[in-house]
PDB file of C-alpha atoms in Angstrom:
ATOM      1  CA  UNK X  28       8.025 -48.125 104.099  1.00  0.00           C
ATOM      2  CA  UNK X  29       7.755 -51.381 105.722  1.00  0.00           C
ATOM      3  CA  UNK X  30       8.179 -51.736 109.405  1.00  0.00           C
ATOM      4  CA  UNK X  31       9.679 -54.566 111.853  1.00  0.00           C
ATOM      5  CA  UNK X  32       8.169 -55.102 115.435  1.00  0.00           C
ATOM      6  CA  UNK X  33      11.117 -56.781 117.754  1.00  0.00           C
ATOM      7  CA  UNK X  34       9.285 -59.766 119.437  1.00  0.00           C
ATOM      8  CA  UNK X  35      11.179 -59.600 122.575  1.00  0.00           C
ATOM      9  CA  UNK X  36      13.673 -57.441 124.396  1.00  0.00           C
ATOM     10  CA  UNK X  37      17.283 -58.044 122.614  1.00  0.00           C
ATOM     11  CA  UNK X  38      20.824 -57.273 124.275  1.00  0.00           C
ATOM     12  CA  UNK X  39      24.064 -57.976 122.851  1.00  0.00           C
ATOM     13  CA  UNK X  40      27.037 -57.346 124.933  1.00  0.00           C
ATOM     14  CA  UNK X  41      25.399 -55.671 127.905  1.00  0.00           C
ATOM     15  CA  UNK X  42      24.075 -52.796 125.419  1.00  0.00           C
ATOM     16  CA  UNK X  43      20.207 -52.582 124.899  1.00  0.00           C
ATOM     17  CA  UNK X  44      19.723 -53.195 120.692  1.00  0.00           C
ATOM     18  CA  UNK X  45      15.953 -53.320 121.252  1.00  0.00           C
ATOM     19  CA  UNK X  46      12.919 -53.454 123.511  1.00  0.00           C
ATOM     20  CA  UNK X  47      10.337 -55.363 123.581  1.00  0.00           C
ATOM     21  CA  UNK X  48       7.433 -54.954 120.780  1.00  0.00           C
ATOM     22  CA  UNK X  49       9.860 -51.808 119.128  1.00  0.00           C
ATOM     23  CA  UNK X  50       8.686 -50.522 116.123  1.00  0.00           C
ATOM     24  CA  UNK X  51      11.531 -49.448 113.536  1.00  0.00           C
ATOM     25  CA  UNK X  52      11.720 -49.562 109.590  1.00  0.00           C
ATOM     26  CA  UNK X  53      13.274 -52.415 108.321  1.00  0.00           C
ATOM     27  CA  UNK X  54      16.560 -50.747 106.944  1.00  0.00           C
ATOM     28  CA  UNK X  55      16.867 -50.109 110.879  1.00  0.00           C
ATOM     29  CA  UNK X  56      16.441 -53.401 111.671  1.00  0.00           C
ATOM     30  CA  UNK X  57      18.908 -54.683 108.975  1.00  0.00           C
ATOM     31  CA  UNK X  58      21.121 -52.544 110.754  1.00  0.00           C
ATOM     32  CA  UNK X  59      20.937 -52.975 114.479  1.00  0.00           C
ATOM     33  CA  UNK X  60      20.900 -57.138 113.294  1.00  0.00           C
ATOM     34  CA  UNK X  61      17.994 -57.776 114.403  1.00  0.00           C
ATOM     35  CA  UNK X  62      16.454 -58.686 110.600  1.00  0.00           C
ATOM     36  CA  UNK X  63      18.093 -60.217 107.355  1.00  0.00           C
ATOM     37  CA  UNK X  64      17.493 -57.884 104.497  1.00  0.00           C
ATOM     38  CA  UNK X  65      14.361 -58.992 102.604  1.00  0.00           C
ATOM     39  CA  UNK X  66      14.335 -60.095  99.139  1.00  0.00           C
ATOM     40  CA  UNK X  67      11.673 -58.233  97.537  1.00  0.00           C
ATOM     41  CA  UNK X  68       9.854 -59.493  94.996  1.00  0.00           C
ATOM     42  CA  UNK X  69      10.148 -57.736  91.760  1.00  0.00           C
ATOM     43  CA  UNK X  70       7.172 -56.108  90.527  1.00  0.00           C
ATOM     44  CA  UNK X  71       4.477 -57.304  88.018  1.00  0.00           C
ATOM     45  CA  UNK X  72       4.566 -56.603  84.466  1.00  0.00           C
ATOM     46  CA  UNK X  73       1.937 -54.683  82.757  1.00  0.00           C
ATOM     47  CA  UNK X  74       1.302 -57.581  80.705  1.00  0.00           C
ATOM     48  CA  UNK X  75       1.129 -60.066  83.784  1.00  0.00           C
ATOM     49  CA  UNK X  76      -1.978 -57.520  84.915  1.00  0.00           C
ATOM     50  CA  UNK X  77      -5.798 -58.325  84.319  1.00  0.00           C
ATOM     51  CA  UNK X  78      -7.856 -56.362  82.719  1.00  0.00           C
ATOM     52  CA  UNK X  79      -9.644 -55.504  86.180  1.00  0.00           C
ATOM     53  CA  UNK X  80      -6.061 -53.852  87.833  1.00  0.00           C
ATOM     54  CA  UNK X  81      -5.548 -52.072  84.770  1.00  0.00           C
ATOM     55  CA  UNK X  82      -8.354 -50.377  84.682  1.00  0.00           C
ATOM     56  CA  UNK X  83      -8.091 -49.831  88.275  1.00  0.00           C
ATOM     57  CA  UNK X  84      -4.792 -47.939  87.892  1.00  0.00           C
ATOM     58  CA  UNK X  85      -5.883 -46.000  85.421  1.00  0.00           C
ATOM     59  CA  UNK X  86      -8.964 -45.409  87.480  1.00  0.00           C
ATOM     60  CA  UNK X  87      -6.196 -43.953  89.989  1.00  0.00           C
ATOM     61  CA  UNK X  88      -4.325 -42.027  87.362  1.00  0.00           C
ATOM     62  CA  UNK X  89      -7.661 -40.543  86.318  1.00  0.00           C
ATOM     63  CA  UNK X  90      -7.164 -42.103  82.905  1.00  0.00           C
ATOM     64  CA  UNK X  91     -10.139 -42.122  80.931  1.00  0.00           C
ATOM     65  CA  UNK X  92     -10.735 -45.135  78.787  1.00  0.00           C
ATOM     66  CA  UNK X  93     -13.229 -46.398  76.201  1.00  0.00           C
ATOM     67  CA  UNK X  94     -15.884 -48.774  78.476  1.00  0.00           C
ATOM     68  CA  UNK X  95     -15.324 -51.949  75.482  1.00  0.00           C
ATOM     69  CA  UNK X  96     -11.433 -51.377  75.485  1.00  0.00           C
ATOM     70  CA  UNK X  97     -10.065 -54.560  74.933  1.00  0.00           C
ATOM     71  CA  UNK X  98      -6.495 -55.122  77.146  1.00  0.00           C
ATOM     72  CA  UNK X  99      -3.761 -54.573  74.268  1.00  0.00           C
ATOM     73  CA  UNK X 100      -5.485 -50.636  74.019  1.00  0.00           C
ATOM     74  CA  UNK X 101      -5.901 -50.675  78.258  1.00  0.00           C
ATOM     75  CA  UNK X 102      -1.886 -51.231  78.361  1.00  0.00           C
ATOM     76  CA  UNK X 103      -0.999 -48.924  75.707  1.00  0.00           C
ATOM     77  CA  UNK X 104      -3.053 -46.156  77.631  1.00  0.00           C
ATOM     78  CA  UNK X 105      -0.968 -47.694  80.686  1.00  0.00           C
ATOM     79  CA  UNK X 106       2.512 -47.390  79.497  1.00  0.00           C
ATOM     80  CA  UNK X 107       1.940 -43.927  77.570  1.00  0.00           C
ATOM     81  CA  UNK X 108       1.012 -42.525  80.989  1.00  0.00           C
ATOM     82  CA  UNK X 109       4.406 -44.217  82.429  1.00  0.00           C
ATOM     83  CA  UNK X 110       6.689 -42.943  79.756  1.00  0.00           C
ATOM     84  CA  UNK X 111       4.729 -39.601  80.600  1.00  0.00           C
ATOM     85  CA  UNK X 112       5.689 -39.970  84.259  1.00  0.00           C
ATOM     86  CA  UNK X 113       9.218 -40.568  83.575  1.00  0.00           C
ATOM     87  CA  UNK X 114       9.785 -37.806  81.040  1.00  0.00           C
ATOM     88  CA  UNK X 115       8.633 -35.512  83.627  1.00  0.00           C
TER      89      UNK X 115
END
């Protein structure tokens, strides 16, 4: 969840919106009007990955991989485990 700190103390017709250094999620702040609602950016695609953060998130998925595996098999190990996740 990403957060937004208010950077000063904001009132808006006599009625306290937000204090000073107030920590809130950023759906909160979207809604009080303190924040405009951030465009995220859209997520990577397995193919835009390096070799190195594949390996690392199957590393994390406890994937175990052949030490020479060239990137093509590394993706294919990738994705099975995501259509896994999905199915589930």
């Amino acid at each position: 969840m990403e957060t937004y700190t208010s950077p000063k103390r904001v009132v808006r017709d006599g009625h306290l919106v937000a204090f000073e250094g107030e920590v809130m999620s950023t759906d909160e702040a979207v809604r009080r009007g303190l924040a405009i609602e951030a465009v995220k950016a859209p997520e990577p695609q397995a193919e835009d990955l390096t070799v190195k953060e594949i390996k690392a998130k199957l590393d994390a998925e406890g994937i175990e991989y052949p030490k020479a595996a060239k990137k093509e098999e590394l993706l294919a190990l990738l994705e099975a485990d995501l259509y896994d996740d999905e199915e589930e």
